[in-house]
Short mmCIF file of C-alpha atoms and ligand atoms in Angstrom, two decimals:
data_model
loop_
_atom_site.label_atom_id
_atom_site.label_comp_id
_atom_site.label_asym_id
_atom_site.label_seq_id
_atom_site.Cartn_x
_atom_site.Cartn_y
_atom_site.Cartn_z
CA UNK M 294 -10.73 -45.45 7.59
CA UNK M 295 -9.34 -48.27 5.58
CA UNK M 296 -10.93 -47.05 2.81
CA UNK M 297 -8.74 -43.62 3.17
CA UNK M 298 -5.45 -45.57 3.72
CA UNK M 299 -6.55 -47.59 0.43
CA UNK M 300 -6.76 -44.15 -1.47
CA UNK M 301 -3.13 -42.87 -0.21
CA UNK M 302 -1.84 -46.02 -1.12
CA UNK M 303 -3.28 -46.75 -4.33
CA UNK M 304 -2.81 -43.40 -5.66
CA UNK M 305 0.97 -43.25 -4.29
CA UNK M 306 1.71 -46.55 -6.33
CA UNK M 307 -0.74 -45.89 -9.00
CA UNK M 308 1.81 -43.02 -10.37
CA UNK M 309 4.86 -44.79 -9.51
CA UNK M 310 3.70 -47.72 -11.69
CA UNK M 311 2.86 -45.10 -14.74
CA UNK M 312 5.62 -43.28 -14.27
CA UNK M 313 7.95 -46.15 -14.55
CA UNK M 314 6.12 -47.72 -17.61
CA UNK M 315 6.15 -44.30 -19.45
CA UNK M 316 10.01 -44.68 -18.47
CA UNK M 317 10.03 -47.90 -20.42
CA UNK M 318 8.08 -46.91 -23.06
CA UNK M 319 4.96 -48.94 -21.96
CA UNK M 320 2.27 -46.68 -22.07
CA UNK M 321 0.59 -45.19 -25.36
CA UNK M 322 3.19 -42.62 -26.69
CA UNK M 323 0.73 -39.94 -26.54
CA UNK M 324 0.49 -39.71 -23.15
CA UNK M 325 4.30 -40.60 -22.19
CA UNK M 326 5.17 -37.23 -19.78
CA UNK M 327 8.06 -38.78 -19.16
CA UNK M 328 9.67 -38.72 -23.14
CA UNK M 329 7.43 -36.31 -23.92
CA UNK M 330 8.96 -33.29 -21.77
CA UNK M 331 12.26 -34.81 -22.37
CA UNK M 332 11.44 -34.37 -26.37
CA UNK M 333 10.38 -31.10 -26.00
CA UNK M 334 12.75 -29.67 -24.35
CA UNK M 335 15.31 -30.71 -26.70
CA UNK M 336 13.61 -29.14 -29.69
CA UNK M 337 13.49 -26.12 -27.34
CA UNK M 338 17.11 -26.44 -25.83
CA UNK M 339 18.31 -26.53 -29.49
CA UNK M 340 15.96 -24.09 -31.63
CA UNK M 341 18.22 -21.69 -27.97
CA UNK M 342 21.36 -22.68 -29.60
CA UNK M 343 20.18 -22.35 -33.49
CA UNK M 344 18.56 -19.32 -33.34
CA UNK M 345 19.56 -17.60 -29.48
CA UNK M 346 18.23 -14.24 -28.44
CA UNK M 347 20.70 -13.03 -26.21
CA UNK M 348 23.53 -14.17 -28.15
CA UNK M 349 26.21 -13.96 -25.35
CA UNK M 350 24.25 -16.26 -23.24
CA UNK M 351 26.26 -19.48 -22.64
CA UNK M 352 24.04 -22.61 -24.01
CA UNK M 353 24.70 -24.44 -20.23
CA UNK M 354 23.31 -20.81 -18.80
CA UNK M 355 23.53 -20.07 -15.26
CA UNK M 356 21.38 -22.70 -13.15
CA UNK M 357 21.02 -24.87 -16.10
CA UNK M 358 21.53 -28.07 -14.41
CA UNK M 359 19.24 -26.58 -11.33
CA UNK M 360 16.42 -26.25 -13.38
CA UNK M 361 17.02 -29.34 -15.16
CA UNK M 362 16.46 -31.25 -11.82
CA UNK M 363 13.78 -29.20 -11.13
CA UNK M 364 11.74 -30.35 -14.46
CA UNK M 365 11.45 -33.76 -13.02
CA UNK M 366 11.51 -33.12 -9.67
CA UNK M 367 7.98 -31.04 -9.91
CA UNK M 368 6.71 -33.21 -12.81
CA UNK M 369 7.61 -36.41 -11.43
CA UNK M 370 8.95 -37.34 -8.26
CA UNK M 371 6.85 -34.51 -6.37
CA UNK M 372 3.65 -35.94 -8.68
CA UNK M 373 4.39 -39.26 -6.98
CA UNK M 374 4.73 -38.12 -3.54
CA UNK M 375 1.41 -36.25 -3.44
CA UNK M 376 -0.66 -38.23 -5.88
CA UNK M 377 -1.75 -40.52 -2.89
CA UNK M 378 -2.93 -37.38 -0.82
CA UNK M 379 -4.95 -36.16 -3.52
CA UNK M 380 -6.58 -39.80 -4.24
CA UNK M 381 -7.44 -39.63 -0.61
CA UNK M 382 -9.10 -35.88 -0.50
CA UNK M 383 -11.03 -37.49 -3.92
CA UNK M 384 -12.31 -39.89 -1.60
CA UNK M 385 -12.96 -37.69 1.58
CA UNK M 386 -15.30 -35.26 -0.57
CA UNK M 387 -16.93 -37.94 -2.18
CA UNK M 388 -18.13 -39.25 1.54
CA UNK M 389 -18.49 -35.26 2.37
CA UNK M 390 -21.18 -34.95 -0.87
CA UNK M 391 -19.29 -33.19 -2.79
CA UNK M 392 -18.15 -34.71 -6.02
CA UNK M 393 -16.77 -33.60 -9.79
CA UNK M 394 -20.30 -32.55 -11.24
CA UNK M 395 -21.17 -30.46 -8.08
CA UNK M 396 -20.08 -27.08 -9.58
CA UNK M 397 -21.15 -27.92 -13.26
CA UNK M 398 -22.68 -25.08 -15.00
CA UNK M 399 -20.89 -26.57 -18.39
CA UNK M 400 -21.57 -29.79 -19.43
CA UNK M 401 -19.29 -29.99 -22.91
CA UNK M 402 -19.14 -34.03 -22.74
CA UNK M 403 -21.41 -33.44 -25.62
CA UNK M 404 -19.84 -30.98 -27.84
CA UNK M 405 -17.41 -31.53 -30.61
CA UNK M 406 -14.14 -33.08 -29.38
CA UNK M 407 -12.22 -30.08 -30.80
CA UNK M 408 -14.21 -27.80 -28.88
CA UNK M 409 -14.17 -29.31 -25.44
CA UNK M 410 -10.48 -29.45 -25.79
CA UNK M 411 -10.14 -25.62 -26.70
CA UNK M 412 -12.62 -24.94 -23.36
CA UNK M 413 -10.55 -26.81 -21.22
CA UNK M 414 -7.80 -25.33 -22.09
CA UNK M 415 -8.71 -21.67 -21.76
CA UNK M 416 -10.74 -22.15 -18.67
CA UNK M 417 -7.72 -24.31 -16.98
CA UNK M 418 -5.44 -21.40 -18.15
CA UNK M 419 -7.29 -18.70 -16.40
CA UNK M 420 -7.91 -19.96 -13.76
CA UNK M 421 -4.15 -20.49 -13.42
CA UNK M 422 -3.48 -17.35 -14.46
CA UNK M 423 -5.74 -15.80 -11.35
CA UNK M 424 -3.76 -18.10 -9.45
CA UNK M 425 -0.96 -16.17 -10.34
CA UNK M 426 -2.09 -12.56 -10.00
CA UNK M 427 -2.81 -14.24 -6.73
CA UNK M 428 0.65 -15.40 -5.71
CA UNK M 429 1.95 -12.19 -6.38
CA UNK M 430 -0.32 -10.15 -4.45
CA UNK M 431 -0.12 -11.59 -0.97
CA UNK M 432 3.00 -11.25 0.61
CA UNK M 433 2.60 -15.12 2.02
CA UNK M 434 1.81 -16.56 -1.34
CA UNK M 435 5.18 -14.63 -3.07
CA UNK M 436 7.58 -16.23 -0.44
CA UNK M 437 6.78 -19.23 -2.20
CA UNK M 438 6.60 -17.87 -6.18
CA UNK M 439 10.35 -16.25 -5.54
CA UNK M 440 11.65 -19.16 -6.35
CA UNK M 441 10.44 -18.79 -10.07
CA UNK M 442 11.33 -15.33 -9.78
CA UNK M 443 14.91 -16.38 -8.72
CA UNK M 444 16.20 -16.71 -12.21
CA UNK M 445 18.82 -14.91 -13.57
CA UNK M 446 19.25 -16.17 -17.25
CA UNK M 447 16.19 -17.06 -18.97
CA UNK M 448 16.33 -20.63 -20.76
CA UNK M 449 13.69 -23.10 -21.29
CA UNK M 450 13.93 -24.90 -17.95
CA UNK M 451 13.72 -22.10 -16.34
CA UNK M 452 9.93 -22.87 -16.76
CA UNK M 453 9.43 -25.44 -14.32
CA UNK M 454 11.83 -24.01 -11.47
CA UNK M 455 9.33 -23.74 -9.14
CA UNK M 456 8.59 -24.07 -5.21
CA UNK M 457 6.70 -27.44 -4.69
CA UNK M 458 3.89 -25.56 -2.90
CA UNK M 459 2.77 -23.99 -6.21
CA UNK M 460 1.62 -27.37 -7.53
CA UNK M 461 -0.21 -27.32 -4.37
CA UNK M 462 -1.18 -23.86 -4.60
CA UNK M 463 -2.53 -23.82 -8.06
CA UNK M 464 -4.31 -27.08 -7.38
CA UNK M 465 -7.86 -25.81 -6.05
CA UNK M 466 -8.72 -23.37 -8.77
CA UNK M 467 -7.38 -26.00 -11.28
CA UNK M 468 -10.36 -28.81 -9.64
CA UNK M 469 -12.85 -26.18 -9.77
CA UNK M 470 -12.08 -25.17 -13.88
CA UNK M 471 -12.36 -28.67 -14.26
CA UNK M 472 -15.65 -29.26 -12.24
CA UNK M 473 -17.38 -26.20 -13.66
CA UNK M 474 -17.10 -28.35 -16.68
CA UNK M 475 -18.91 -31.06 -15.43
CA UNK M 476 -15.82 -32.78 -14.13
CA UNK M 477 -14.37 -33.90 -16.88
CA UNK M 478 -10.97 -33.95 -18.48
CA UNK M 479 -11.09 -34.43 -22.57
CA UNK M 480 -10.49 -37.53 -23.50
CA UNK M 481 -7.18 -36.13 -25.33
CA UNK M 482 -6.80 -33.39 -22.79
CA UNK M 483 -2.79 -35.10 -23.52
CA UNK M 484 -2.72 -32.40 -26.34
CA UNK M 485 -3.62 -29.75 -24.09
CA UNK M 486 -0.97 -30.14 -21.63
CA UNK M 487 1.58 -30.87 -24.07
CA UNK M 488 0.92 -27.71 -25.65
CA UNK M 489 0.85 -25.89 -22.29
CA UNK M 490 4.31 -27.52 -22.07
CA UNK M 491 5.44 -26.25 -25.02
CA UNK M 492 4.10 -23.10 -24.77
CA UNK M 493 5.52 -22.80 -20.90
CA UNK M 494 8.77 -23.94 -22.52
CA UNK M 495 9.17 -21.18 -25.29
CA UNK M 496 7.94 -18.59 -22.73
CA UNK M 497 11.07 -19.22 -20.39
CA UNK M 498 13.77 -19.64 -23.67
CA UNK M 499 16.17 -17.41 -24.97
CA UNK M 500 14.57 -17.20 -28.46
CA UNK M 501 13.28 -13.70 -29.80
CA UNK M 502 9.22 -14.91 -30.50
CA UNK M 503 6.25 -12.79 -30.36
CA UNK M 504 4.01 -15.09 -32.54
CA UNK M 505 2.93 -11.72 -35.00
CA UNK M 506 -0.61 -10.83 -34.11
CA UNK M 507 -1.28 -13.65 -32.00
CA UNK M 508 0.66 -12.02 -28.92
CA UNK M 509 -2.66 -10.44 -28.02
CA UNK M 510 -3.86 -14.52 -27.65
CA UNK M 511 -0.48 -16.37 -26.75
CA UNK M 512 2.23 -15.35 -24.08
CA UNK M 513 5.90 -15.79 -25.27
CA UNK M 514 9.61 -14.77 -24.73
CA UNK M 515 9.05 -10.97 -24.87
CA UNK M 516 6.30 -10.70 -22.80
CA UNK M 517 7.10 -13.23 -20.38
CA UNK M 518 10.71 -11.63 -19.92
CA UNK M 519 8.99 -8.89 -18.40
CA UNK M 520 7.37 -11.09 -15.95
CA UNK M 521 10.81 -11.62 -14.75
CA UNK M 522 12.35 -8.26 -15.02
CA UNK M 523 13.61 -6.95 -11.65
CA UNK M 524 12.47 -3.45 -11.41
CA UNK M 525 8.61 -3.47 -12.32
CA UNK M 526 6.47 -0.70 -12.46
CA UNK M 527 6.00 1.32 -9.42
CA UNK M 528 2.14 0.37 -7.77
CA UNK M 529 1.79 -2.84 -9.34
CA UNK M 530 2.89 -6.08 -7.81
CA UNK M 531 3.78 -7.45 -11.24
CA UNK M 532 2.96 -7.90 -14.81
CA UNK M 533 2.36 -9.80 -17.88
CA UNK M 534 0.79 -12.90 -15.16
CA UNK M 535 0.23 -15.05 -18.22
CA UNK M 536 0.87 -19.02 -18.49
CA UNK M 537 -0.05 -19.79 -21.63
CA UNK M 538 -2.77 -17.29 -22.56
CA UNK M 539 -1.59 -13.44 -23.06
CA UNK M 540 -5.21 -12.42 -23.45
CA UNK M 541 -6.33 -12.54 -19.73
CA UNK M 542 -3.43 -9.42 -19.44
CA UNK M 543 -4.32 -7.80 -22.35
CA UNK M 544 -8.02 -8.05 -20.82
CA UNK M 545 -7.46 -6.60 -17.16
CA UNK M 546 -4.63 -4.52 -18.20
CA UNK M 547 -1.77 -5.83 -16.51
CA UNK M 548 0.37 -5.94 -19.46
CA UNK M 549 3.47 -4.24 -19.79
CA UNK M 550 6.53 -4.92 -23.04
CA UNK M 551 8.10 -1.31 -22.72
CA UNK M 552 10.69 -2.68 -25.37
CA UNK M 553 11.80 -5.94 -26.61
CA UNK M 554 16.07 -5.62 -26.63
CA UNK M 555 16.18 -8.81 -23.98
CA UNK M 556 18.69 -7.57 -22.07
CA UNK M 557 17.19 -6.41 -19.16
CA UNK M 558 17.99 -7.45 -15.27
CA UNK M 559 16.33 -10.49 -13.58
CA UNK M 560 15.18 -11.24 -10.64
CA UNK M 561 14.02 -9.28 -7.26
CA UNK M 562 14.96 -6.86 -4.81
CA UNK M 563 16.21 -9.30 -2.45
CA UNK M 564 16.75 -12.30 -4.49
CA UNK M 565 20.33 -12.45 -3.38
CA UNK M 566 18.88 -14.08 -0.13
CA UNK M 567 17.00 -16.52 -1.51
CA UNK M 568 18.62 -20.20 -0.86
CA UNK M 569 20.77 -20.64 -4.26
CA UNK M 570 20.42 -24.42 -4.24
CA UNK M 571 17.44 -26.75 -4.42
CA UNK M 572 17.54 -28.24 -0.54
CA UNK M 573 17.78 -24.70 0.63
CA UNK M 574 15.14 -23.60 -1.56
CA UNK M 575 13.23 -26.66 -0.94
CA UNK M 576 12.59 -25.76 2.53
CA UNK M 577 12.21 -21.56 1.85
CA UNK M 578 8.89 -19.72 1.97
CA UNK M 579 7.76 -21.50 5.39
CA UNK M 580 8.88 -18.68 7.67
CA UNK M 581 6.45 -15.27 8.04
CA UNK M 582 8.08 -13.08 5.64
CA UNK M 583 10.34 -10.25 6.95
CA UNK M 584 8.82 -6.74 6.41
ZN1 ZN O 1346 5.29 -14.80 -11.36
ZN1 ZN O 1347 8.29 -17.59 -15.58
#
């Protein structure tokens, strides 16, 4: 038992610690969250104002400072609060049996470090784009992902506006990428998540990119828009699911850019309900959904 209480502990001051020595600047730079996302969304916030898309869009857009919050609530302060939990489920399947190289059918500690880092990333992105299709299929699982879907002007923070279950949510499919490859995380598996930052980032910001040819490969603004347009087509319970990977869409044909103007209506039927600040919203998605 102590050994559980050790685990929720440890991990719960573990990331408090890092998080308030990336704050100061005292871990390596490369793999400083804390800067980093702070860095990258000002190259983001200002490439909006240099070059902006929907040029009548104010540069302090509607929920701005909402989804500001929001960035470091889900990256850090909800990181902190469950990183003991998850130290102590580490521990609870390691007595159960079941540990990272269980599931391995992968093992790429061997290959080129180039090569385990592209692997990573595209398995880790599809499985969280499944995780996606999946929170818009079942009714239970949307209550939650309409707080994403709550936006109404599309600027880079708009990216991490999101209800705290869905880091809980996308969590299982996430452990299993990484355990089907042998339960490892690249040793600079930093560069991957930056880049999913940065790609997450440009997705969400009012800047006209479709990356030429590579929008069959990588989602962007265009594409992603229509993840967030109100009126989708009839029979489907969304498009475009991408995070950082278009192809997955282009693959099981759920993609859909009918044009590329950027004007088009946010939201969801019903999003005028929805909680408009973060306590409210905090707290949404908990009750059975009305029919
Ligand atoms: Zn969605
Ligand atoms: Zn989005």
């Amino acid at each position: 038992m102590t050994e559980y209480f050790d685990a929720l502990a440890n991990g719960f001051l573990g990331t408090v610690r890092w998080t308030w020595k990336s704050i100061l600047f005292e871990v390596p730079w490369y793999s400083n969250y804390f800067w980093g996302l702070i860095i990258i969304s000002l190259i983001v916030w200002g490439l909006e104002i240099l070059f902006p898309w929907r040029k009548e869009q104010s540069i302090f857009r509607k929920d701005f400072w909402l989804d500001a919050f929001y960035m470091f609530f889900n990256f850090f302060i909800f990181a902190i609060v469950i990183s003991g939990v998850y130290k102590l489920l580490g521990v609870l399947f390691k007595d159960l049996g079941i540990t990272a190289t269980t599931l391995t059918i992968m093992d790429i500690a061997h290959w080129p470090q180039w090569v385990q880092l592209l692997v990573f990333f595209v398995v880790l992105d599809f499985v969280q784009w499944f995780t996606h299709v999946l929170l818009h299929k079942y009714p239970v699982l949307w209550q939650f992902h309409k707080v994403h879907h709550s936006v109404k002007e599309m600027g880079f923070a708009a990216h991490l506006r999101f209800h705290w279950m869905e880091n809980i949510l996308y969590k299982p499919l996430k452990t299993i990428g990484v355990m089907v490859l042998g339960g490892f995380e690249p040793e600079q598996a930093y560069i991957v998540h930056f880049a999913a930052i940065a790609i997450g980032h440009f997705n969400h910001s009012n800047i006209k990119l479709t990356y030429g040819p590579l929008k069959y490969i990588l989602n962007n603004p265009v594409m992603h828009l229509y993840h967030h347009a109100y009126t989708i087509p009839e029979d489907s319970y969304g498009v475009n699911f991408g995070i950082s990977l278009s192809i997955w869409d282009y693959i099981f044909k759920t993609n859909y850019i009918p044009e590329s103007g950027g004007k088009i209506k946010l939201g969801f039927p019903g999003d005028e309900k929805l909680p408009k600040g973060f306590w409210g919203q905090l707290v949404y998605g908990f009750k059975r959904p009305k029919k």
